[in-house]
XYZ file of C-alpha atoms in Angstrom:
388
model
C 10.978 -7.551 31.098
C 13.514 -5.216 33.094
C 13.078 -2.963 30.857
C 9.677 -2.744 30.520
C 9.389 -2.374 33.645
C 11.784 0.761 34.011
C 10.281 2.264 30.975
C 6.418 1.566 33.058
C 7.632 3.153 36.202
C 9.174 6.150 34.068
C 5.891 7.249 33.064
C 4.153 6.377 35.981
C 6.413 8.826 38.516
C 6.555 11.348 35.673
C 3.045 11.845 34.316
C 1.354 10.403 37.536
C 2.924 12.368 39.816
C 2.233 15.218 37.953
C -0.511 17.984 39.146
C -2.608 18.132 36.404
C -3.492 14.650 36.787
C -3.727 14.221 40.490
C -6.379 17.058 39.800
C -7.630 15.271 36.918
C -8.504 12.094 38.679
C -9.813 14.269 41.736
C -12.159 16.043 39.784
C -13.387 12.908 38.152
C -14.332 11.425 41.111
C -15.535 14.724 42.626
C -18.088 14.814 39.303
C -18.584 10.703 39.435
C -19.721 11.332 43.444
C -21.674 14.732 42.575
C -23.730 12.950 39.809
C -24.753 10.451 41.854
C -25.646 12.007 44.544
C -27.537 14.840 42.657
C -31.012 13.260 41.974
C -31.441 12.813 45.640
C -30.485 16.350 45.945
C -33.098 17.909 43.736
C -35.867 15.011 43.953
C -38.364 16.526 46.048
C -39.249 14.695 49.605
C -39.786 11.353 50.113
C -42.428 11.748 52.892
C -45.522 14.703 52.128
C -48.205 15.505 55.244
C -51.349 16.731 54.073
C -53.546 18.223 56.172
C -57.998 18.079 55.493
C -60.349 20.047 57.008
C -64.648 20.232 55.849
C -67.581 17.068 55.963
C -65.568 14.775 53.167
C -62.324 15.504 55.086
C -62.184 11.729 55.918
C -62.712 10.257 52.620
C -60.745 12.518 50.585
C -57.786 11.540 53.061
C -58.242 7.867 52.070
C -58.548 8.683 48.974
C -54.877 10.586 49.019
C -53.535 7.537 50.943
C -54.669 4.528 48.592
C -53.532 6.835 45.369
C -50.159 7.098 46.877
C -50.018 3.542 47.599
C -49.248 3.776 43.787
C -45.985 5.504 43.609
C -42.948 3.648 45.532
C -40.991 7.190 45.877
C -42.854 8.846 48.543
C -45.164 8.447 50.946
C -48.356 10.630 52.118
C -49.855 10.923 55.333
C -52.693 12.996 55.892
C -54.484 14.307 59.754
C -57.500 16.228 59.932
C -57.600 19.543 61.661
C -60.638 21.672 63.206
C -60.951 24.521 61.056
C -59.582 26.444 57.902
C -57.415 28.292 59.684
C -55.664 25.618 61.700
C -54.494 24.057 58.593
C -53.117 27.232 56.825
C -51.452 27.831 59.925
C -49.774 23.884 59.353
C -48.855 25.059 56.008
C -47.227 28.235 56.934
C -45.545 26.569 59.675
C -44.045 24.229 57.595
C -45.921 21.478 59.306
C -47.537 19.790 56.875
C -47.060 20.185 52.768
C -50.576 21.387 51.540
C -53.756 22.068 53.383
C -57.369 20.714 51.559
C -59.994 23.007 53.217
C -63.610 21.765 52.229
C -62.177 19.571 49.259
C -62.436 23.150 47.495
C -59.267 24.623 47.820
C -55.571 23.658 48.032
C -53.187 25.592 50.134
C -49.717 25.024 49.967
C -46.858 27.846 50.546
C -45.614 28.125 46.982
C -47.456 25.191 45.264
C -47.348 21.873 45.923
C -45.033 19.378 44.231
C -45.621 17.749 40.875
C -45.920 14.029 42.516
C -48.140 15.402 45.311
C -50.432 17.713 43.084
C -50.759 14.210 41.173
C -52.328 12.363 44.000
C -54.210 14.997 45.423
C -55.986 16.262 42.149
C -56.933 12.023 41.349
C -57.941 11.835 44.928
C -59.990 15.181 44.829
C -61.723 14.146 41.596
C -62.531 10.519 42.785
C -64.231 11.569 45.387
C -66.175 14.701 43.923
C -67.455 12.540 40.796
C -68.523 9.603 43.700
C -70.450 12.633 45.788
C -72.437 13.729 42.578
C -73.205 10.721 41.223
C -74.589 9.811 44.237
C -76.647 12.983 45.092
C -77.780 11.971 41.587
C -79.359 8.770 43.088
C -76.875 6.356 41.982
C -75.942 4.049 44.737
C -72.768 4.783 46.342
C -71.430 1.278 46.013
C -72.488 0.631 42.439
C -70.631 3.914 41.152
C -67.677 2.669 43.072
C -68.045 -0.481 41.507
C -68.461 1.477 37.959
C -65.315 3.494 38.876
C -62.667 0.704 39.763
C -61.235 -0.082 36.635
C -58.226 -3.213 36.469
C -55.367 -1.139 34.919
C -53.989 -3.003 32.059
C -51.086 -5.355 32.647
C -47.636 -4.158 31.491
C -46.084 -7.252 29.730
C -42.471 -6.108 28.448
C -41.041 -8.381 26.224
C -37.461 -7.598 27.240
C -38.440 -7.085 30.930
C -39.650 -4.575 33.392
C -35.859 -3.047 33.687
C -34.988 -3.386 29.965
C -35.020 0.752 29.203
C -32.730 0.650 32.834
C -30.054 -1.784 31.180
C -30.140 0.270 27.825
C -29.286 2.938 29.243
C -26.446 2.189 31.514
C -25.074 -0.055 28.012
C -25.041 3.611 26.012
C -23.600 4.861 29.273
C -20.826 2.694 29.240
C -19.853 2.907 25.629
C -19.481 6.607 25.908
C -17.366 6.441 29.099
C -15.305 3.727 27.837
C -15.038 5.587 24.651
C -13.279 8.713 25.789
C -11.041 6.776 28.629
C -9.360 5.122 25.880
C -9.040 7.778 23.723
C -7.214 10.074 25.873
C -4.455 7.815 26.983
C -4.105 6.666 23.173
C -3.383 10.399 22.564
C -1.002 10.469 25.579
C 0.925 7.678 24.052
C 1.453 9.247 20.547
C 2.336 12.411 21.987
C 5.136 10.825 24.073
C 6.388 9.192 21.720
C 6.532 12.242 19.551
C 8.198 14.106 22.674
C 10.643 11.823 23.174
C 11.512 11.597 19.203
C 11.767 14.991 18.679
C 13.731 15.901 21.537
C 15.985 13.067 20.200
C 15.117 11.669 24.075
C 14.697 8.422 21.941
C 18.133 7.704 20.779
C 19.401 7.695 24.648
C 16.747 5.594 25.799
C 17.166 3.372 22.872
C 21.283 2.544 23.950
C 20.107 0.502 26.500
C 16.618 -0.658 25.493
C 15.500 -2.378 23.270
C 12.983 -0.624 21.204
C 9.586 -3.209 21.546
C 10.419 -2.940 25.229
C 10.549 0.862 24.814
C 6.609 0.862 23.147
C 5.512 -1.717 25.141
C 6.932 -0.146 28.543
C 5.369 3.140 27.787
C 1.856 1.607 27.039
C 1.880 -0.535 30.427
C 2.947 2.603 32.205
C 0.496 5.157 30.699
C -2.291 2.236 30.814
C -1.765 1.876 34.532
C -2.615 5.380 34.889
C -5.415 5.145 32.597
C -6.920 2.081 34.394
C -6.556 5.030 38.015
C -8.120 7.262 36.482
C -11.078 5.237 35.038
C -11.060 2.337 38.095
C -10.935 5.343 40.785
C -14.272 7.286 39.725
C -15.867 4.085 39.202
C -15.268 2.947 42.536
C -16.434 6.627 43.937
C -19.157 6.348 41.782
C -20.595 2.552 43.239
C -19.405 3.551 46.956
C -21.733 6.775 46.562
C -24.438 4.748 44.549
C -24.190 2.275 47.374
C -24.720 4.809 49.938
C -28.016 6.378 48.154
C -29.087 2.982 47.326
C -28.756 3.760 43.488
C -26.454 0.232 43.506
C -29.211 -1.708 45.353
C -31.723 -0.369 42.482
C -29.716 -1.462 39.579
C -31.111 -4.436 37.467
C -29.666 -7.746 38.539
C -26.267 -8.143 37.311
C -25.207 -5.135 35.960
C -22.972 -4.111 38.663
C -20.992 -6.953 37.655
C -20.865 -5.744 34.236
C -19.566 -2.649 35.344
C -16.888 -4.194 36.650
C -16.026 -6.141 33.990
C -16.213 -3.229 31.529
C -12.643 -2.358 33.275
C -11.604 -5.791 31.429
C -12.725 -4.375 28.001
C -10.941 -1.141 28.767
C -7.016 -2.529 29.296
C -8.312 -4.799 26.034
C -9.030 -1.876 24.224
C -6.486 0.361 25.113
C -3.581 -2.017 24.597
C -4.860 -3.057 21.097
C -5.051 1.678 19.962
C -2.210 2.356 22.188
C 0.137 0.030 20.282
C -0.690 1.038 17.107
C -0.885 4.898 18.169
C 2.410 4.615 19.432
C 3.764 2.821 16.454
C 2.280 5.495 13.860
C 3.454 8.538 15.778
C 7.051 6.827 15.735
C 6.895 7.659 12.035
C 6.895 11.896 12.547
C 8.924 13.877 13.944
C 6.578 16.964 14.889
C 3.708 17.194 17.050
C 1.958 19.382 14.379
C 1.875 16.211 11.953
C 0.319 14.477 14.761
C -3.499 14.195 13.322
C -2.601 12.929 9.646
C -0.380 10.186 11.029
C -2.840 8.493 13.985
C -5.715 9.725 11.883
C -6.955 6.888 10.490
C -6.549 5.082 13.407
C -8.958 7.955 15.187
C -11.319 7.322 12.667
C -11.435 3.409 13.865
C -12.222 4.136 17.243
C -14.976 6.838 16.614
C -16.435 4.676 13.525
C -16.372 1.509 16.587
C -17.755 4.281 18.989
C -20.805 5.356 16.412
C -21.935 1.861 15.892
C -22.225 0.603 19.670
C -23.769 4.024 20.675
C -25.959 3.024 17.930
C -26.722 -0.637 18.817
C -26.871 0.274 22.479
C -30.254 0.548 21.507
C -31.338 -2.468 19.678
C -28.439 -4.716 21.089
C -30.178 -8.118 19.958
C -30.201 -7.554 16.453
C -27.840 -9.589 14.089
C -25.447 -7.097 13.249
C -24.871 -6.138 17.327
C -24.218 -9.771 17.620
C -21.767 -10.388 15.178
C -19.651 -7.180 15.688
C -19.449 -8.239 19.356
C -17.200 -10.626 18.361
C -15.234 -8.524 15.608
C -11.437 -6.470 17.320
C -12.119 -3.501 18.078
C -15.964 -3.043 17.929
C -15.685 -5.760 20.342
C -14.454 -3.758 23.404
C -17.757 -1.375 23.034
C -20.123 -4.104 21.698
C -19.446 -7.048 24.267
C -20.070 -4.697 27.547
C -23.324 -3.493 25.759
C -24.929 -6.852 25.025
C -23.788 -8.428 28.753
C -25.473 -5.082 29.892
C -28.733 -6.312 28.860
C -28.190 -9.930 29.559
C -27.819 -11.169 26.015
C -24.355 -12.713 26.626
C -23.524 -15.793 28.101
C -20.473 -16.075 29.991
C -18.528 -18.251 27.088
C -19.827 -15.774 24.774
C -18.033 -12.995 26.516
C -14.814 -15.700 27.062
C -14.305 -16.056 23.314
C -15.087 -12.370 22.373
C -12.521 -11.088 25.101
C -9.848 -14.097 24.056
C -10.300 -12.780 20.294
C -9.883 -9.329 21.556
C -6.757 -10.107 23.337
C -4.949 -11.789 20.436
C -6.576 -8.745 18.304
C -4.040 -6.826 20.805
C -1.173 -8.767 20.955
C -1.063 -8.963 16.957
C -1.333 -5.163 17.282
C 1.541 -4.954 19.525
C 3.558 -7.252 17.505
C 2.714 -5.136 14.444
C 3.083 -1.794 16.660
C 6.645 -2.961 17.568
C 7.657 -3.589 14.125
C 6.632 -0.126 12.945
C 8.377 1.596 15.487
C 11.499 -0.197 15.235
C 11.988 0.634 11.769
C 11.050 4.635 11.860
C 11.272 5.453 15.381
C 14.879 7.027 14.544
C 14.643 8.277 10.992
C 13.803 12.078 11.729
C 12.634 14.702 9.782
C 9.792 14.155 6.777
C 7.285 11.841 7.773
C 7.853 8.168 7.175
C 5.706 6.550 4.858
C 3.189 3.635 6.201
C 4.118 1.237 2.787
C 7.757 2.309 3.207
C 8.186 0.727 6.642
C 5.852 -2.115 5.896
C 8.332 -2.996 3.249
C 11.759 -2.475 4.931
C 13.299 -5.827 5.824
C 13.706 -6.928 9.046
């Protein structure tokens, strides 16, 4: 495992180190922290002051209050003032939000917010249609009677925060998507690099070459896991901050965290075999035929969970969770919306491991045998073939 090892920390001081991704993981988190932080940024107030002047000034305010009672993302309070001009004089002072002079006419400095104009214009109509139906001669408390309707119960099968969970499942299938796809294509290239360069043959006089393919996996996986643990971890210390974490469904914070699992699954079981099929060129330019097919694997396992992130409890999402590689995107997807149980997960994750370490053992073979036969590109069936 020495060698491993030396091989890890080779990659680790030479691509870590490295500017462009000290900057890269910066700006990730930068984004991560700016995303998060964002809706609180442009969401309008969270506290409005309405001001009421004229004969129904008092019930129009209750009105205002008991409509906003509705909406748990802001609050209203309301005063009266003595005259019209008072209350424009709150507006332009930037006292108070919007002005109702007369329950007529709504001042505000350049119109008042969508959420606010809401309550105000259900408010103002409540208590118009109650004044006319009783000047009318309906009785006051019989048209209020007429006008308090039960709203209809909202019974969601798959619970109040199902659409929530949904979405952070088609969340995570994208992000763990592309932070295993660029590492995979950091591993290829290396190995490319290194073959070309003829970087391989010196490396290989000492090592042998599994622990060469396996050493530069570990090393460019630890840098993977940085880069996708440390924007995370921005991302939940922000969310934690706004109180975005405390709002999350039950539970899914965990599966966040455990999506970091499915990652280093899914990485190890493409990076082996990207490594071992780029062994088998010598040019970078020969780079797409060769890990091709394996691209197509990931983006066809990418496709389907993006798909299913939608209708995760079908038959089809449930038996793919358990299938190498749609596994790694199908597994986090159904614990998002709490249609795993934890041996569920177990055995998909165990299969998914031994999914990898056949992969590796498979990866190590390949690369043996073509890793230092340059020039034309080594045939798949060729290598497959060769005897040990």
């Amino acid at each position: 495992m020495k060698g491993v090892w030396l091989v890890a920390k080779r990659e680790i001081l030479t691509r870590g180190l490295s500017r462009s991704y000290i900057v890269g993981v910066v700006v990730s988190a930068v984004l991560v922290a700016g995303l998060t932080l964002l809706p609180g940024l442009l969401g309008g107030p969270s506290e409005y002051r309405v001001v009421l002047t004229g004969t129904e000034s008092a019930e129009l305010a209750t009105a205002i209050e008991a409509a906003a009672e509705g909406f748990e993302e802001f609050s209203v309070e309301t005063a009266e003032v003595a005259d019209p001009e008072a209350a424009r004089a709150e507006v332009e002072a930037g006292d108070a939000d919007a002005a109702i002079i007369d329950n007529t006419t709504l001042v505000t400095e350049s119109g008042a917010d969508q959420q606010l104009a809401v309550v105000i214009d259900g408010a103002h109509q409540a208590v118009t249609t109650q004044r006319q139906l009783a000047e009318a001669g309906f009785d006051p408390a019989d048209v209020n009677a007429a006008l308090t309707v039960a709203p209809l119960q909202d019974d969601q099968l798959g619970g109040d925060d199902a659409g929530a969970r949904q979405g952070i499942a088609y969340f995570l299938v994208i992000v763990l998507f592309f932070m295993v796809m660029m590492p995979t294509m950091y591993v290829a290239m290396g190995v490319v690099e290194e073959k070309s360069s003829r970087i391989v043959e010196i490396l290989l006089s000492s090592l042998k070459p599994w622990q060469l393919l396996v050493g530069k996996v570990a090393g460019l996986g630890v840098l993977g896991f940085v880069n996708l643990a440390v924007p995370l971890a921005v991302g939940l210390a922000m969310g934690d901050v706004t109180g975005a974490v405390a709002e999350l469904p039950s539970g899914l914070t965990g599966t966040i965290l455990s999506s970091l699992v499915w990652w280093v699954l899914g990485f190890c079981f493409y990076a082996a075999m990207a490594g071992a099929l780029a062994s088998m060129i010598s040019r970078q330019e020969d780079m797409n035929s060769a890990i091709g097919p394996l691209t197509m694997l990931m983006i066809l396992s990418y496709v389907v969970a993006a798909v299913y992130a939608w209708q995760p409890t079908t038959l089809v999402a449930r038996v793919l969770s358990y299938v190498p590689p749609f596994s790694m995107f199908m597994m986090p997807v159904r614990d998002a919306v709490n249609d795993a149980p934890l041996w569920q997960q177990g055995l998909s994750a165990l299969l998914m491991a031994l999914a990898a370490v056949g992969m590796f053992a498979l990866g190590a073979t390949i690369y043996r045998r073509s890793v230092m036969r340059t020039g034309s590109k080594v045939k798949l069936t060729e290598v497959l073939r060769k005897s040990s």
